[in-house]
Tab-separated table of C-alpha atoms in Angstrom:
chain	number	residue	atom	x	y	z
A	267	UNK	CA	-191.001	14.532	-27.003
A	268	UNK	CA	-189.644	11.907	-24.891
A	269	UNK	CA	-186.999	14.217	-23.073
A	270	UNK	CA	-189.697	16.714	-22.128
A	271	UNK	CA	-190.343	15.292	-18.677
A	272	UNK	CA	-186.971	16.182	-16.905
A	273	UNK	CA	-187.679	19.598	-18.627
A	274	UNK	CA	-191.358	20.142	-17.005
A	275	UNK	CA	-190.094	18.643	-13.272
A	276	UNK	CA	-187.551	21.780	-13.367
A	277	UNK	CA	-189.890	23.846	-14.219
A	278	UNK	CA	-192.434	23.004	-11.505
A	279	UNK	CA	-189.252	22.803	-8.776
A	280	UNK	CA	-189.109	26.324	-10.043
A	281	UNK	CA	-191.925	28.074	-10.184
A	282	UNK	CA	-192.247	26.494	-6.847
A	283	UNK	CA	-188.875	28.133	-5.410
A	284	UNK	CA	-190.391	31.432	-7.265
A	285	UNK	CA	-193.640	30.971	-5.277
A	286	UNK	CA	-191.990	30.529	-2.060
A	287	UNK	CA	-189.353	33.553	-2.654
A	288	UNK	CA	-191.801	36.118	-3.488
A	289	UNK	CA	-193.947	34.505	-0.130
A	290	UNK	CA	-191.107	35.098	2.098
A	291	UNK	CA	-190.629	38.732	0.504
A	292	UNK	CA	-193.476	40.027	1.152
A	293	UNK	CA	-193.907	38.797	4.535
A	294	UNK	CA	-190.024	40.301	5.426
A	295	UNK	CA	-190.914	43.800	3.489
A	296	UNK	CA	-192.915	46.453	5.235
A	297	UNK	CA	-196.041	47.851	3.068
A	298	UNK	CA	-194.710	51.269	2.535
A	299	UNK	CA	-191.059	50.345	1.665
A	300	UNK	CA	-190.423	51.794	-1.777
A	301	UNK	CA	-193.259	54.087	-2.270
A	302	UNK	CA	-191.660	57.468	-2.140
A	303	UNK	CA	-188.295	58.224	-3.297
A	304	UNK	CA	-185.711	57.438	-6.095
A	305	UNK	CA	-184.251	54.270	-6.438
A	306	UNK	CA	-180.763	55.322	-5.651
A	307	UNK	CA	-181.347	57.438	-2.047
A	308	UNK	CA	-184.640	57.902	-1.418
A	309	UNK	CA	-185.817	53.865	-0.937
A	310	UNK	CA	-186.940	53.189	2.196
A	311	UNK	CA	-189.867	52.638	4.496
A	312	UNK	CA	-192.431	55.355	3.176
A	313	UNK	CA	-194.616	55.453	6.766
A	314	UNK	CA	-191.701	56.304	8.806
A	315	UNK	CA	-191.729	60.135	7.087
A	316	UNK	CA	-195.339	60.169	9.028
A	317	UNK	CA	-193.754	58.630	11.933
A	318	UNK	CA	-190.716	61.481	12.113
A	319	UNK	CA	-193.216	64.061	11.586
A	320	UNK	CA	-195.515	63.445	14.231
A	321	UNK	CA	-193.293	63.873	17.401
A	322	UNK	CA	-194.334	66.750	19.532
A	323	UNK	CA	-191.675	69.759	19.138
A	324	UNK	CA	-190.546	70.720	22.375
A	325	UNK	CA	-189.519	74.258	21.910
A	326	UNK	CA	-192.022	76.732	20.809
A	327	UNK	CA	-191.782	80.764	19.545
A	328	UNK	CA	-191.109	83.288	21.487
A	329	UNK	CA	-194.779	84.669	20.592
A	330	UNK	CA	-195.982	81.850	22.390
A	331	UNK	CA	-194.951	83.153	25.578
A	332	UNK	CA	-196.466	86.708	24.035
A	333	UNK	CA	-200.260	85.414	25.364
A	334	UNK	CA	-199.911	85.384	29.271
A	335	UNK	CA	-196.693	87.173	29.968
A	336	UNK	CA	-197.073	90.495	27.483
A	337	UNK	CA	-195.545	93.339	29.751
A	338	UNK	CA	-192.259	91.154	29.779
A	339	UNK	CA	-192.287	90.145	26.093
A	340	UNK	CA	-192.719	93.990	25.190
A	341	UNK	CA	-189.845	94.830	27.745
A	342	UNK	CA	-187.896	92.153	26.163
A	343	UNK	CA	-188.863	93.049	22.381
A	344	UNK	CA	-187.390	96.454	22.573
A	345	UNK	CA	-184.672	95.443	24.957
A	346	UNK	CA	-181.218	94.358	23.822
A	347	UNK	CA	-181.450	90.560	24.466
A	348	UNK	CA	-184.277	90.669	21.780
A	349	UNK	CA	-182.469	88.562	19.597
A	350	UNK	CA	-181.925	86.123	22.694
A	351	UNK	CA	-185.362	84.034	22.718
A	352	UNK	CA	-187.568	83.360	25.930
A	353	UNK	CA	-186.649	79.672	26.010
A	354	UNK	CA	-182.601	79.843	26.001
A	355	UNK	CA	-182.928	81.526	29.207
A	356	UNK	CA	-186.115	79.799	30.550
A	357	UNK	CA	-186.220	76.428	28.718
A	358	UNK	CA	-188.785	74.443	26.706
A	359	UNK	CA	-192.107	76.119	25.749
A	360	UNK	CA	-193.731	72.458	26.149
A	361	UNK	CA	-192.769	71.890	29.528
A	362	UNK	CA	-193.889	74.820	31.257
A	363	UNK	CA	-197.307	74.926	29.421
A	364	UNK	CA	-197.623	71.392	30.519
A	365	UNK	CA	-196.471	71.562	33.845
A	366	UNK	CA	-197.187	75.292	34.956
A	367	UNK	CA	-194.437	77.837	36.710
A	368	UNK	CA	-192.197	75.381	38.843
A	369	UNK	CA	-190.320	73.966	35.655
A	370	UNK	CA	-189.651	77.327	34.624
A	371	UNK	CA	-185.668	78.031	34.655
A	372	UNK	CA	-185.023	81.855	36.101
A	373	UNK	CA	-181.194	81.394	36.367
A	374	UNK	CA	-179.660	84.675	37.587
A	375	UNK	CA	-176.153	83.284	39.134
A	376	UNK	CA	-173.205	85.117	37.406
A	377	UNK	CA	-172.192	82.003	36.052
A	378	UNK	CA	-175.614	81.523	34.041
A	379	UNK	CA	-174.337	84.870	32.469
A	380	UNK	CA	-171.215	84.163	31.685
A	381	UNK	CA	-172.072	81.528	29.413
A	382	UNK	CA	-172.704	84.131	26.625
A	383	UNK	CA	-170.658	87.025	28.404
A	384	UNK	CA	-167.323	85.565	29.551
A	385	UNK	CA	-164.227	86.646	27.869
A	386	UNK	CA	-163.285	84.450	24.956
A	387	UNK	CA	-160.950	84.875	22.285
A	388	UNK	CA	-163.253	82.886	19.922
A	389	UNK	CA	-166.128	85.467	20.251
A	390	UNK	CA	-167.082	88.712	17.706
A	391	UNK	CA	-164.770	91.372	18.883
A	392	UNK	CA	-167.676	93.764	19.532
A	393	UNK	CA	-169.692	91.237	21.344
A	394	UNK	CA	-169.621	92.658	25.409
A	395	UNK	CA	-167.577	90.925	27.493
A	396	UNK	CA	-166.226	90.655	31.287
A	397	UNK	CA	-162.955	88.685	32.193
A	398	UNK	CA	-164.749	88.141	35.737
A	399	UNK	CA	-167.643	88.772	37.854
A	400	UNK	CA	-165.166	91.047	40.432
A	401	UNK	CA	-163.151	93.034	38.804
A	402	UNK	CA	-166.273	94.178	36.575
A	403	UNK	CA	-168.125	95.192	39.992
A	404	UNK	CA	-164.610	97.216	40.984
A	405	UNK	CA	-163.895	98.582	37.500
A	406	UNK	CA	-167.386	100.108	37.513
A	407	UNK	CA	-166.853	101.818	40.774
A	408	UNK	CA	-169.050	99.560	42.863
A	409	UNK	CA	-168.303	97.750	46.237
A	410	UNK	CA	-168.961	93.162	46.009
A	411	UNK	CA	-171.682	92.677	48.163
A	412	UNK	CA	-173.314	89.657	49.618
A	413	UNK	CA	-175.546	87.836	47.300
A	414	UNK	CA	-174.460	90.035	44.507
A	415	UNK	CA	-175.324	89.039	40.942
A	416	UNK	CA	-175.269	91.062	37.373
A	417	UNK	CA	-178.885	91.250	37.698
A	418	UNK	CA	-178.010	94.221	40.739
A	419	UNK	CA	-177.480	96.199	38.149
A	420	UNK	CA	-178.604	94.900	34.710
A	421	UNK	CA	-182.149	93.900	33.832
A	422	UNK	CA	-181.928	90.991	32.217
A	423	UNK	CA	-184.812	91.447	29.590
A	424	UNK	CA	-183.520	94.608	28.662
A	425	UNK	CA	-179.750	95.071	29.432
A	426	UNK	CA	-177.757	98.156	29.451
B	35	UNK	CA	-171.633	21.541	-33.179
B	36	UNK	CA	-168.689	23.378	-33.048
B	37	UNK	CA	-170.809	26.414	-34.723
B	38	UNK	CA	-173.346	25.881	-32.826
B	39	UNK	CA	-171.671	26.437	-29.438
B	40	UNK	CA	-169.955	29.781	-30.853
B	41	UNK	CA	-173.363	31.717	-31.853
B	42	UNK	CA	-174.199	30.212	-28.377
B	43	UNK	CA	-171.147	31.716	-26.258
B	44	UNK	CA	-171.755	35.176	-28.064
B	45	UNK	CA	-175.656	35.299	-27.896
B	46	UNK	CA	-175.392	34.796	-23.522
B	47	UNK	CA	-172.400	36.543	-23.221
B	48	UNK	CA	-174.301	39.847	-25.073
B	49	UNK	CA	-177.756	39.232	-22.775
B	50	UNK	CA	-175.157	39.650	-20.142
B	51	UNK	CA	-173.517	42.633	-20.726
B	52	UNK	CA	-176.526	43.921	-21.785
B	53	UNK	CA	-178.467	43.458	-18.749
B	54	UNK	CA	-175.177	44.551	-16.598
B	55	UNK	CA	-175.319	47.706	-18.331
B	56	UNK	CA	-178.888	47.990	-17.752
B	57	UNK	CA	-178.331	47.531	-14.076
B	58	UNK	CA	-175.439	49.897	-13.608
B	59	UNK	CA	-177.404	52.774	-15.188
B	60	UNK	CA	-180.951	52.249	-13.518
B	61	UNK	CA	-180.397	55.131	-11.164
B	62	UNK	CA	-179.459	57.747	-13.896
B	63	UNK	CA	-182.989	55.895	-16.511
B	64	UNK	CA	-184.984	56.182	-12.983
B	65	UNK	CA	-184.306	59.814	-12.535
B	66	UNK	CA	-182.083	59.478	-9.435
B	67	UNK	CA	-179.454	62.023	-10.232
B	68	UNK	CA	-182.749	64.866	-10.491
B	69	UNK	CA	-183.369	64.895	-6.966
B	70	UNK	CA	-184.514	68.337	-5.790
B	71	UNK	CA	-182.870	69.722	-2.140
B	72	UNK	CA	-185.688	72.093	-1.172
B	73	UNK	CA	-183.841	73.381	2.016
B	74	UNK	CA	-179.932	74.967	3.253
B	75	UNK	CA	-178.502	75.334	6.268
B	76	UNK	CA	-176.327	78.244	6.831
B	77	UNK	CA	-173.787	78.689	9.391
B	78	UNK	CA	-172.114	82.005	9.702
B	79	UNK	CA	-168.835	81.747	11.836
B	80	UNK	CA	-168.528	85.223	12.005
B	81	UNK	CA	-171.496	85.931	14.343
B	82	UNK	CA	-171.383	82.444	16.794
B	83	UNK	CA	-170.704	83.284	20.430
B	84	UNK	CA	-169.930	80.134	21.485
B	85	UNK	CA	-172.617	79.890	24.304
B	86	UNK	CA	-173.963	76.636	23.076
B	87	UNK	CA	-177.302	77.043	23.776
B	88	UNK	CA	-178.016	75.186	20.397
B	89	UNK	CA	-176.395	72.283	21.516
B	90	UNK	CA	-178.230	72.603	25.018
B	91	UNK	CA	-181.175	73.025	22.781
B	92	UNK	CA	-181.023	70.402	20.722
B	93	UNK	CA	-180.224	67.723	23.635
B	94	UNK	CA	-183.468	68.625	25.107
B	95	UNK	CA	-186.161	68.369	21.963
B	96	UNK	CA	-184.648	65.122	20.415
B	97	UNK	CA	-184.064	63.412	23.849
B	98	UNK	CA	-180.265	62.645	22.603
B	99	UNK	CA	-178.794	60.110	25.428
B	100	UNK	CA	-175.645	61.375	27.480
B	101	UNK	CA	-172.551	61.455	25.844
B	102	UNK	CA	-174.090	61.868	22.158
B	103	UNK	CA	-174.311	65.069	20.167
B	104	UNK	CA	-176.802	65.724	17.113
B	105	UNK	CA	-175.084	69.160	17.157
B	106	UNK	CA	-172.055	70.562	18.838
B	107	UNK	CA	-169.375	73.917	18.679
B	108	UNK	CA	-165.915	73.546	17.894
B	109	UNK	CA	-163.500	76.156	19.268
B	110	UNK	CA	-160.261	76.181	17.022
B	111	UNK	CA	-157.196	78.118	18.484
B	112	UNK	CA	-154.477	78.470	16.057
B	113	UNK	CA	-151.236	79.290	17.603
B	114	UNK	CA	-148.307	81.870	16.509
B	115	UNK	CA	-146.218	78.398	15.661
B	116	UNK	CA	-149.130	77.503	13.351
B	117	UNK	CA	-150.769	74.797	15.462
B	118	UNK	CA	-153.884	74.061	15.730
B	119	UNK	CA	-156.388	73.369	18.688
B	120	UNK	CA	-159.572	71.993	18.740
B	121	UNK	CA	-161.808	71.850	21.683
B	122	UNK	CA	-165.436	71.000	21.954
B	123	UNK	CA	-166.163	70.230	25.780
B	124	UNK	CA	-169.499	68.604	26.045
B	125	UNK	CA	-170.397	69.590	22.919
B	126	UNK	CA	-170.338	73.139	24.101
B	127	UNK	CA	-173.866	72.195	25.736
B	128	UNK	CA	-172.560	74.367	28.938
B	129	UNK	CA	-171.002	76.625	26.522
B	130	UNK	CA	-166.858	77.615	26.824
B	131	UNK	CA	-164.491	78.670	29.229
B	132	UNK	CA	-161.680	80.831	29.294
B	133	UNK	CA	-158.377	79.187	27.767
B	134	UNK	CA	-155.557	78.990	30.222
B	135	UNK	CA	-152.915	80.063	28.518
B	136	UNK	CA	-150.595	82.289	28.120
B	137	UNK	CA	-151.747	85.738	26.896
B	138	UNK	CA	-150.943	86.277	23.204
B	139	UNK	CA	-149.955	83.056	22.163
B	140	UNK	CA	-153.150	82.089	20.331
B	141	UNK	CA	-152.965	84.126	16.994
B	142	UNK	CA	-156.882	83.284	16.126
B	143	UNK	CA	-159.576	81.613	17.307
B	144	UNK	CA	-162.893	81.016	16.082
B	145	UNK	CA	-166.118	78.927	16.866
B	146	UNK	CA	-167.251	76.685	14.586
B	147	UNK	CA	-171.116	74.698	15.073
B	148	UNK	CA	-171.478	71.126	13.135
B	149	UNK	CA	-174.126	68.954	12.442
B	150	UNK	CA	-175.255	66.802	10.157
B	151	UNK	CA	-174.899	68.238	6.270
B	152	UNK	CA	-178.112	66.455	4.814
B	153	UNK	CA	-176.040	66.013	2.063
B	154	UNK	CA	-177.513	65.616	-1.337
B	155	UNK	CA	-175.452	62.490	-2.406
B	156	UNK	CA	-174.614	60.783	1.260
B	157	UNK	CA	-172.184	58.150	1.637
B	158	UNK	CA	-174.146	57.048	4.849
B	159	UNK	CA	-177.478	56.200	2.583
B	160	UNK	CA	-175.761	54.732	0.112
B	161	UNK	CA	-174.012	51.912	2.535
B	162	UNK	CA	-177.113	50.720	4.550
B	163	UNK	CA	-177.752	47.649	3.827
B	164	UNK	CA	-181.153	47.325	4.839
B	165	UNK	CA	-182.637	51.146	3.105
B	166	UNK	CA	-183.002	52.583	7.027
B	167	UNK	CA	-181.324	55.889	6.325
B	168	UNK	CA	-182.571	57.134	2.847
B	169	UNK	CA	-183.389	61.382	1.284
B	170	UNK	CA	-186.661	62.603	1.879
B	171	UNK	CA	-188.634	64.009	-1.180
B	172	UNK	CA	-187.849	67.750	0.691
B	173	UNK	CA	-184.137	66.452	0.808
B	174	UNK	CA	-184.006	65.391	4.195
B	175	UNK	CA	-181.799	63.059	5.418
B	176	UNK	CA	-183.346	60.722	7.999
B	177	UNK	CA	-182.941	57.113	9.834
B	178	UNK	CA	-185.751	55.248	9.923
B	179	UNK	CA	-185.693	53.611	13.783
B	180	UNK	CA	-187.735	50.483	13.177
B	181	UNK	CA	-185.644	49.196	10.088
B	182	UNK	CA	-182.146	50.008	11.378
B	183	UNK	CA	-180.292	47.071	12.071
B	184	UNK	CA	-177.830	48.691	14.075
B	185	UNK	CA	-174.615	47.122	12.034
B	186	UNK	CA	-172.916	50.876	12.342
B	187	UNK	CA	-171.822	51.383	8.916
B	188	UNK	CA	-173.358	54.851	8.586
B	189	UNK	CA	-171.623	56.285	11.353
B	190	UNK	CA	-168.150	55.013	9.446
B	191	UNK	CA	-168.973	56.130	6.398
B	192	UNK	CA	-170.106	59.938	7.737
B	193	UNK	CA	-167.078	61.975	7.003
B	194	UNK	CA	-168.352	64.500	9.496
B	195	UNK	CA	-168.639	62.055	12.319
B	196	UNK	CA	-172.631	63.305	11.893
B	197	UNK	CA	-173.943	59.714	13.358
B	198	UNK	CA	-174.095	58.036	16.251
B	199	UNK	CA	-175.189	54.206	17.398
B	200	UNK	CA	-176.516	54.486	21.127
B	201	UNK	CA	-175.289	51.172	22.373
B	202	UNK	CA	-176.846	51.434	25.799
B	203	UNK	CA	-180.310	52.488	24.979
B	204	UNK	CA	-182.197	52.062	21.149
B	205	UNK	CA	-179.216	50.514	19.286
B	206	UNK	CA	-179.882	51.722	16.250
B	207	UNK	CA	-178.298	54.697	14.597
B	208	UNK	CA	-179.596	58.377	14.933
B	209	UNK	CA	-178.486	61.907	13.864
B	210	UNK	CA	-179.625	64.918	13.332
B	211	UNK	CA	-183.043	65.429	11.592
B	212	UNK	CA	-182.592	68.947	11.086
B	213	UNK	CA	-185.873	69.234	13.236
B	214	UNK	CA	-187.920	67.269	10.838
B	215	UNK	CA	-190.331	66.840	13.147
B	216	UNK	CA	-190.440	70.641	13.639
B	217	UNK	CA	-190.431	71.767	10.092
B	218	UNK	CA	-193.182	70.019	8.825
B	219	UNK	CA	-194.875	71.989	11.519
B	220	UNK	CA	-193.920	74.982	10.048
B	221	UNK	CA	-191.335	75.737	13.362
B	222	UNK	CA	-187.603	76.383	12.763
B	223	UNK	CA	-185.087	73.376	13.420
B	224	UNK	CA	-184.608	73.857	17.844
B	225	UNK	CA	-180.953	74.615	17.117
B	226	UNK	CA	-181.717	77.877	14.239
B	227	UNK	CA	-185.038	78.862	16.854
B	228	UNK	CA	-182.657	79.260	19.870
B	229	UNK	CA	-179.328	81.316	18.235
B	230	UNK	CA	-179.100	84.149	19.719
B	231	UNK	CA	-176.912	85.794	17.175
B	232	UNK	CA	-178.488	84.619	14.169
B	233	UNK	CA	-175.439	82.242	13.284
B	234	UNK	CA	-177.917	79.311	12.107
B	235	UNK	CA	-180.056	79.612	9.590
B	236	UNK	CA	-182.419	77.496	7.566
B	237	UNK	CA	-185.182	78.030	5.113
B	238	UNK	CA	-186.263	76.991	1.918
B	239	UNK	CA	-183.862	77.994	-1.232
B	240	UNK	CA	-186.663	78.585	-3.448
B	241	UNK	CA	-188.479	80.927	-0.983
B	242	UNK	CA	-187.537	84.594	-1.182
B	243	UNK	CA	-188.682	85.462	1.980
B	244	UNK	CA	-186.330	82.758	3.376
B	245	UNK	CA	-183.540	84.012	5.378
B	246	UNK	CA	-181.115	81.515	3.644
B	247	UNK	CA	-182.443	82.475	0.163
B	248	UNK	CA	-180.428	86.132	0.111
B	249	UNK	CA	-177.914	84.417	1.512
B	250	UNK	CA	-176.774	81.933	-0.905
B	251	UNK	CA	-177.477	84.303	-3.761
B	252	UNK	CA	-174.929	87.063	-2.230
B	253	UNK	CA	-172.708	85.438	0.243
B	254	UNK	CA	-169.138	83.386	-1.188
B	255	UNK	CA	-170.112	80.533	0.999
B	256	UNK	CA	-167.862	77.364	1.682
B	257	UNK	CA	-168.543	73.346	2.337
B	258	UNK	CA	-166.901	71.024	4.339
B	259	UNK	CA	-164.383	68.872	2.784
B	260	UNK	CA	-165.880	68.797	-0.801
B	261	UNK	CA	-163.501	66.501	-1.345
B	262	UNK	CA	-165.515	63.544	-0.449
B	263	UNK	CA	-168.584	64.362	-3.006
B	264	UNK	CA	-171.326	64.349	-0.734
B	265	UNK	CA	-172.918	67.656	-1.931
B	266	UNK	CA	-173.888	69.086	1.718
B	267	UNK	CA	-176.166	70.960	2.214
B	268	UNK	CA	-175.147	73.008	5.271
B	269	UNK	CA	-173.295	75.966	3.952
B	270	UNK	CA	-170.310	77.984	5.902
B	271	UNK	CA	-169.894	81.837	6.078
B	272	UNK	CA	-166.208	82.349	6.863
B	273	UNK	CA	-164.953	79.371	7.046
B	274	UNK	CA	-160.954	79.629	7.613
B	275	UNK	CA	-158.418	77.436	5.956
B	276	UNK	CA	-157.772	75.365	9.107
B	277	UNK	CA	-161.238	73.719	9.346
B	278	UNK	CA	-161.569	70.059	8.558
């Protein structure tokens, strides 16, 4: 027994160490971290899936828009752009409820158009398409006039 | 002695294979390897447009900063002599204009929208250090703000270039979320909501009612570069040979 003391003074320097490791640990590791998930992907901070979940979503349904403005969305519904939601044209859902009409986007320049309808090599051959603004006013038969834009002659919530 | 130091040597140097073993196959005894994707992401090639109002979209409900794209649209142009083009100005978010070009000297050309693949086996979870980025139990692939570190090593391992580090403002990494935020709402990710020719879709692959659920039971559908064993989960109609 007389070599025993060495023997208990590393064991108390270590369970001491052990003490102060496991102290530090838990004060460095967030609460949730572990509780959801495998080991291999899925280990991580569980409250931040709350977190994520709880940020306001900006863009809503068309059907939203259904409530004040119904005459339009039935125009638009039957219309050809009725695959083309409200809010690609008009923006966010969020920001005009907050906010009322002035944030609302009613883009009818040519080149707001021509985003979707300019002639690109890339697009579905049977998608419609103009090379420019000009000649598809002249090929149609129709004079360029002053403050012209393909609204003149297309309704934009039900094209034709 | 001399015995005694020989049963020794073999008895530690078994513990400690035994408990490297152990180690190395803890993810495959803790049921890591049966992790259930409950969603796809389809992207049919053959119906984008190339406005890139799902780019525009996307900008707007995560607040990306200038200069950073969750989600963008490729334009590839292969020419007669077999070369090959790739354009993406601003991410598409203003969408594409004409080529100037000569007429007729770009055989093909074809749109192509990216984002991140939520893949099921990610490289970029797998290299954090500090368990920011990790799967979601619905198979989401997320960054967890307040843990990141920032040390970028996500964004190199990404084979899609997926990830960003916004130096200038959080300085932590970000991505697409696939519109977790949205989702768990019961809303479509902003980017599938806003296509106007139904070239994005997501749902749930066990729902039937899901748009993506006919899909990837009918369609021959493609990955990008499978090579690297990520297992994505975004899924390409008509993908051509040229895409990377």
């Amino acid at each position: 027994m007389k070599h025993c003391n060495h023997i208990i003074r590393f064991i108390v320097v270590f369970i001491f160490i052990g003490i102060g490791f496991f102290a530090v640990r838990s004060y460095l590791v967030p609460d949730s971290f572990g509780i959801y998930g495998s080991y291999s992907y899925g280990f991580h901070r569980g409250d931040s899936d709350a977190e994520q979940a709880s940020i306001p979503a900006l863009y809503q349904e068309s059907e939203s828009c259904k409530e004040c403005h119904e005459a339009v969305y039935r125009t638009w519904s039957n219309g050809g752009h009725a695959g083309v939601t409200c809010e690609a044209c008009h923006g966010p859902w969020q920001a005009h409820n907050e906010n009322t009409l002035d944030t609302v986007v009613k883009d009818t320049s040519v080149e707001g158009c021509m985003v979707c309808h300019v002639t690109l090599q890339a697009r579905p051959a049977g998608f419609p398409q103009i090379d420019d603004f000009a000649s598809h006013v002249k090929e149609q038969g129709e004079e360029v006039q002053q403050d012209m834009d393909c609204t003149f002659c297309h309704e934009p919530h039900e094209p034709k | 002695m001399n015995q005694d130091r020989r049963t020794f040597l073999k008895k530690s140097s078994l513990t400690l294979a035994g408990s490297g073993l152990y180690i190395a196959l803890f993810p495959m005894i803790s049921g890591a390897s049966a992790k259930q994707q409950l969603y796809a992401y389809i992207v049919d090639t053959e119906k984008c447009i190339g406005c890139g109002k799902c780019a525009a979209a996307c900008k707007k409900e995560n607040k990306v900063p200038d200069g950073y794209y969750r989600t963008w649209v490729e334009r590839y142009s292969i020419m007669k002599d077999g070369e090959v083009i790739v354009d993406s100005p601003k991410g598409a978010v203003d969408g594409f204009k004409p080529v100037k070009m000569e007429k007729g000297k770009i055989e093909k050309s074809f749109f192509v929208p990216k984002l991140c693949n939520h893949c099921a086996s990610p490289n970029c979870v797998q290299v954090c250090p500090v368990g920011a980025t990790y799967v979601t139990k619905e198979g989401f692939v997320l960054v967890d703000e307040k843990h990141c570190v920032g040390c970028s090593y996500c964004v190199q391992a990404c084979p899609y270039g997926a990830r960003y580090v916004d130096h200038f403002g959080s300085g932590v990494a970000d991505k697409c979320t696939w519109c977790y935020h949205r989702v768990t709402k019961g809303l479509q990710p902003a980017c599938v909501n806003i296509c106007p020719s139904d070239a994005r879709l997501f749902g749930r692959i066990d729902d039937p009612k899901s748009s993506v659920h006919s899909i990837l039971k009918e369609k021959r559908l493609q990955i990008l570069k499978p090579e690297t064993g990520n297992n994505p989960m975004v899924f390409y109609v008509g993908l051509d040979k040229e895409v990377r």
